Tab-separated table of C-alpha atoms in Angstrom:
chain	number	residue	atom	x	y	z
A	148	MET	CA	115.696	91.419	88.095
A	149	LEU	CA	112.926	93.901	88.963
A	150	GLY	CA	114.537	96.613	86.870
A	151	ILE	CA	111.846	99.315	87.637
A	152	ASN	CA	113.193	99.811	91.149
A	153	GLN	CA	116.969	100.374	91.610
A	154	GLU	CA	116.636	100.342	95.396
A	155	PHE	CA	115.911	96.645	95.538
A	156	ILE	CA	117.149	93.410	93.927
A	157	PHE	CA	114.320	91.146	92.914
A	158	ASN	CA	114.642	87.559	94.116
A	159	GLU	CA	112.421	85.063	92.279
A	160	ASN	CA	111.760	83.190	95.548
A	161	ARG	CA	111.242	86.176	97.847
A	162	ALA	CA	110.354	89.734	96.850
A	163	ARG	CA	110.415	92.619	99.323
A	164	VAL	CA	110.257	96.295	98.225
A	165	GLY	CA	109.468	99.470	100.100
A	166	ARG	CA	109.157	102.828	98.325
A	167	GLY	CA	109.504	102.493	94.583
A	168	SER	CA	107.551	101.736	91.504
A	169	GLY	CA	104.701	99.387	92.043
A	170	LEU	CA	100.988	98.731	92.685
A	171	TYR	CA	99.912	100.229	96.027
A	172	SER	CA	96.662	99.887	97.983
A	173	LYS	CA	95.251	102.366	100.550
A	174	ASP	CA	95.408	101.238	104.131
A	175	ALA	CA	92.172	102.083	105.821
A	176	THR	CA	93.829	102.440	109.237
A	177	ASP	CA	95.907	105.561	108.345
A	178	GLY	CA	94.852	106.437	104.798
A	179	LYS	CA	98.377	105.825	103.389
A	180	TYR	CA	99.074	103.772	100.274
A	181	ALA	CA	101.222	100.667	100.903
A	182	LEU	CA	102.749	98.209	98.533
A	183	LEU	CA	100.182	95.572	97.658
A	184	LEU	CA	102.371	93.167	95.651
A	185	PRO	CA	105.921	92.917	94.410
A	186	LEU	CA	105.443	92.866	90.615
A	187	ILE	CA	107.677	92.260	87.583
A	188	GLU	CA	105.939	95.175	85.748
A	189	VAL	CA	103.855	98.107	87.042
A	190	PRO	CA	100.339	98.068	85.520
A	191	PHE	CA	98.766	101.337	84.422
A	192	ILE	CA	95.124	101.662	83.352
A	193	LYS	CA	94.565	102.679	79.837
A	194	GLU	CA	91.579	104.693	78.558
A	195	THR	CA	90.084	104.225	75.138
A	196	LEU	CA	88.279	107.109	73.472
A	197	ASN	CA	85.285	106.148	71.441
A	198	THR	CA	84.268	108.440	68.563
A	199	VAL	CA	80.919	109.095	66.884
A	200	GLU	CA	80.709	109.837	63.108
A	201	ILE	CA	78.722	112.877	62.084
A	202	LYS	CA	77.461	113.146	58.539
A	203	VAL	CA	75.667	116.273	57.369
A	204	ALA	CA	73.181	115.762	54.478
A	205	SER	CA	74.384	118.907	52.672
A	206	SER	CA	78.057	117.838	52.769
A	207	ASP	CA	80.043	114.900	51.524
A	208	THR	CA	82.401	115.237	54.486
A	209	ILE	CA	82.105	112.829	57.472
A	210	SER	CA	83.457	114.208	60.754
A	211	LYS	CA	83.933	112.640	64.125
A	212	ILE	CA	83.301	113.871	67.662
A	213	GLU	CA	84.399	112.442	70.975
A	214	GLY	CA	82.052	109.906	72.503
A	215	SER	CA	82.292	107.770	75.580
A	216	ARG	CA	85.519	106.595	77.140
A	217	THR	CA	86.255	102.974	78.031
A	218	LEU	CA	88.601	102.061	80.831
A	219	GLU	CA	90.693	99.041	79.887
A	220	GLU	CA	91.693	96.234	82.258
A	221	ALA	CA	95.412	96.115	82.937
A	222	GLU	CA	97.492	92.984	83.319
A	223	ALA	CA	100.947	92.310	84.792
A	224	PRO	CA	103.063	89.214	85.361
A	225	VAL	CA	103.814	88.250	88.952
A	226	TYR	CA	105.972	85.662	90.642
A	227	LEU	CA	103.684	83.289	92.647
A	228	HIS	CA	104.614	81.850	96.005
A	229	ARG	CA	102.665	81.464	99.241
A	230	ASP	CA	103.429	85.015	100.405
A	231	VAL	CA	101.952	86.564	97.269
A	232	LEU	CA	99.139	84.075	96.957
A	233	ARG	CA	97.927	84.888	100.512
A	234	VAL	CA	97.787	88.568	99.644
A	235	LEU	CA	95.896	87.858	96.448
A	236	GLU	CA	93.383	85.614	98.184
A	237	SER	CA	92.848	88.221	100.921
A	238	VAL	CA	91.866	90.937	98.388
A	239	SER	CA	89.973	88.829	95.981
A	240	GLY	CA	86.449	90.160	95.258
A	241	LYS	CA	87.046	93.421	97.144
A	242	THR	CA	87.016	96.932	95.900
A	243	LEU	CA	90.422	98.521	96.585
A	244	HIS	CA	91.696	102.125	96.489
A	245	LEU	CA	94.754	101.583	94.277
A	246	LEU	CA	97.790	103.609	93.173
A	247	SER	CA	99.986	102.828	90.167
A	248	LYS	CA	103.231	104.520	91.183
A	249	SER	CA	106.272	105.365	89.005
A	250	SER	CA	109.827	105.681	90.219
A	251	ASP	CA	109.745	109.505	89.751
A	252	GLU	CA	106.939	109.699	92.405
A	253	THR	CA	104.205	110.414	89.902
A	254	GLY	CA	101.187	108.110	89.817
A	255	PHE	CA	97.531	107.534	89.185
A	256	THR	CA	94.930	106.727	91.856
A	257	PHE	CA	91.738	104.813	91.047
A	258	ASP	CA	89.327	102.312	92.537
A	259	GLY	CA	89.399	98.717	91.224
A	260	SER	CA	89.559	95.041	91.909
A	261	VAL	CA	92.388	92.601	91.554
A	262	SER	CA	92.170	88.949	90.343
A	263	TYR	CA	94.818	86.478	89.237
A	264	THR	CA	95.483	83.482	87.013
A	265	PRO	CA	98.381	81.056	87.630
A	266	ASP	CA	100.422	80.096	84.633
A	267	SER	CA	101.813	76.629	83.924
A	268	ALA	CA	104.899	75.889	86.050
A	269	LYS	CA	108.043	74.555	84.501
A	270	MET	CA	110.527	72.272	86.239
A	271	ASP	CA	113.277	74.287	88.083
A	272	GLU	CA	111.770	77.650	87.056
A	273	ALA	CA	110.047	80.247	89.149
A	274	TRP	CA	106.261	79.863	89.069
A	275	GLN	CA	104.569	82.842	87.496
A	276	GLY	CA	101.049	84.079	87.019
A	277	THR	CA	99.145	87.102	85.747
A	278	ILE	CA	97.201	89.634	87.769
A	279	LYS	CA	94.298	91.488	86.215
A	280	ILE	CA	93.185	94.863	87.483
A	281	THR	CA	89.664	95.832	86.704
A	282	PRO	CA	89.162	99.675	87.119
A	283	LEU	CA	85.979	100.929	88.611
A	284	THR	CA	86.796	104.672	88.446
A	285	LYS	CA	88.815	106.831	86.032
A	286	PRO	CA	92.504	107.117	87.079
A	287	GLN	CA	93.342	110.500	88.542
A	288	TYR	CA	96.857	111.802	87.894
A	289	VAL	CA	98.848	112.816	90.985
A	290	ASP	CA	102.015	114.783	90.340
A	291	ASP	CA	103.744	113.852	93.633
A	292	VAL	CA	102.646	110.742	95.447
A	293	TYR	CA	105.544	110.535	97.819
A	294	GLY	CA	103.572	111.845	100.842
A	295	LEU	CA	100.653	109.544	100.103
A	296	CYS	CA	102.690	106.420	100.549
A	297	LYS	CA	104.444	104.600	103.366
A	298	PRO	CA	107.362	102.211	103.150
A	299	THR	CA	107.153	98.448	103.874
A	300	ALA	CA	108.983	96.725	106.707
A	301	LYS	CA	110.672	93.809	105.012
A	302	PHE	CA	113.192	91.063	105.489
A	303	ALA	CA	116.503	92.085	104.117
A	304	SER	CA	118.090	88.566	104.323
A	305	GLY	CA	116.965	85.469	102.546
A	306	ILE	CA	114.305	83.393	104.288
A	307	PRO	CA	114.035	79.728	103.056
A	308	ALA	CA	110.700	78.744	101.621
A	309	ASN	CA	111.041	75.140	102.844
A	310	VAL	CA	112.547	73.528	105.906
A	311	GLN	CA	112.811	69.862	106.757
A	312	LEU	CA	113.646	68.983	110.373
A	313	GLU	CA	116.092	66.124	110.931
A	314	THR	CA	114.074	64.523	113.726
A	315	THR	CA	110.527	64.685	115.113
A	316	THR	CA	111.546	67.046	117.887
A	317	GLY	CA	114.415	68.602	115.937
A	318	VAL	CA	115.222	72.325	116.060
A	319	GLU	CA	116.197	74.666	113.225
A	320	THR	CA	117.333	78.185	113.855
A	321	ILE	CA	117.251	80.739	111.039
A	322	ALA	CA	118.893	84.096	111.527
A	323	PHE	CA	117.407	87.173	109.697
A	324	THR	CA	117.842	90.903	109.222
A	325	CYS	CA	115.160	93.443	108.525
A	326	ASP	CA	114.894	96.828	106.827
A	327	PRO	CA	114.475	98.849	108.892
A	328	SER	CA	116.769	97.090	111.252
A	329	ASP	CA	114.611	97.856	114.349
A	330	ALA	CA	111.475	96.267	112.889
A	331	THR	CA	109.623	93.888	115.174
A	332	VAL	CA	109.262	90.376	113.971
A	333	THR	CA	106.680	87.844	115.277
A	334	ALA	CA	106.147	84.214	114.385
A	335	SER	CA	103.046	82.106	114.180
A	336	THR	CA	102.183	78.611	113.040
A	337	ASN	CA	99.085	77.082	111.535
A	338	ALA	CA	99.807	73.699	113.092
A	339	SER	CA	100.928	74.060	116.613
A	340	GLY	CA	100.554	70.368	117.205
A	341	VAL	CA	103.124	69.729	114.586
A	342	VAL	CA	105.597	72.555	114.718
A	343	THR	CA	106.126	75.661	116.779
A	344	ALA	CA	108.188	78.861	116.238
A	345	SER	CA	109.524	81.680	118.344
A	346	VAL	CA	111.669	84.744	117.584
A	347	GLU	CA	114.622	85.797	119.735
A	348	ASN	CA	117.825	87.764	119.089
A	349	GLY	CA	117.336	88.171	115.400
A	350	ALA	CA	116.500	84.574	114.652
A	351	VAL	CA	113.449	82.308	114.398
A	352	LYS	CA	113.636	78.978	116.267
A	353	ILE	CA	111.586	76.259	114.694
A	354	THR	CA	110.817	73.218	116.828
A	355	GLY	CA	109.161	69.977	115.849
A	356	VAL	CA	106.395	68.510	117.982
A	357	SER	CA	105.001	65.597	115.972
A	358	ALA	CA	105.214	64.167	112.445
A	359	GLY	CA	103.509	66.169	109.752
A	360	SER	CA	103.854	69.549	108.126
A	361	GLY	CA	102.906	73.171	108.923
A	362	VAL	CA	103.502	76.737	107.839
A	363	ILE	CA	105.360	79.250	109.891
A	364	ALA	CA	104.567	82.895	109.171
A	365	LEU	CA	107.040	85.632	110.060
A	366	LYS	CA	105.655	89.155	110.233
A	367	ALA	CA	107.734	92.278	110.190
A	368	THR	CA	106.155	95.442	111.606
A	369	LYS	CA	107.134	98.953	112.545
A	370	GLU	CA	105.208	102.145	113.402
A	371	GLY	CA	104.715	104.209	110.279
A	372	TYR	CA	105.475	101.256	107.978
A	373	ALA	CA	103.284	98.713	106.225
A	374	SER	CA	103.843	95.219	107.528
A	375	TRP	CA	104.983	92.277	105.464
A	376	GLU	CA	104.598	88.567	106.076
A	377	THR	CA	106.809	85.768	104.753
A	378	THR	CA	106.237	82.035	105.259
A	379	ILE	CA	108.265	78.848	105.731
A	380	HIS	CA	106.787	75.461	105.002
A	381	VAL	CA	108.118	72.996	107.561
A	382	VAL	CA	108.156	69.151	107.288
A	383	VAL	CA	108.550	67.145	110.534
A	384	PRO	CA	109.571	63.503	109.969
A	385	GLN	CA	108.253	60.426	111.771
A	386	ALA	CA	110.190	59.359	114.882
A	387	THR	CA	112.628	56.547	114.270
A	388	GLU	CA	113.042	53.639	116.649
């Protein structure tokens, strides 16, 4: 369970959150912060104060004064699946305007970069990894971040991570619901010669074309909301005589 956000139930296979605790990134198109990743924990940057010892020749007392401050890297565990990995790869090596946000709408803004390391995967357990946030500027406290953020259009129903069609030209229809309910959903494929997808009446229709595999991406969007994309890996079998 996510725990830090009572508005949402964390699913190890799919994670969708809107407003709530989390790591947010500023959207350059409107200047609002949007959820970057669904995380198990919210990382906050720590600052270490270095001190300098002062010794006066006429005294046997050693005192200390404040010296430089060191910004520490922050780490947090994350569930890894294609949806999250695509986001991590898209921001790798980039400087981001970040916001670590608490559930009481307080937070800290700072510039930094995000990297990740996959952990070893165990049979029948959710694959996890660790993200590392390297701060480039000192975090600035914001007493009320509510107006700085925008919610995320998300899929409220479960979307399967994998689909196997029964025949080469088989069809699989998957119904879905969104939050907000009037979000627009579009479908795309990375292998149109193998599998196609279309959205109609609250469902995605997956159609096989030829043997092979492909990834279907479903994207939920709405004006004033951050978009979110979830994926389905589709296997199309060989034709049988």
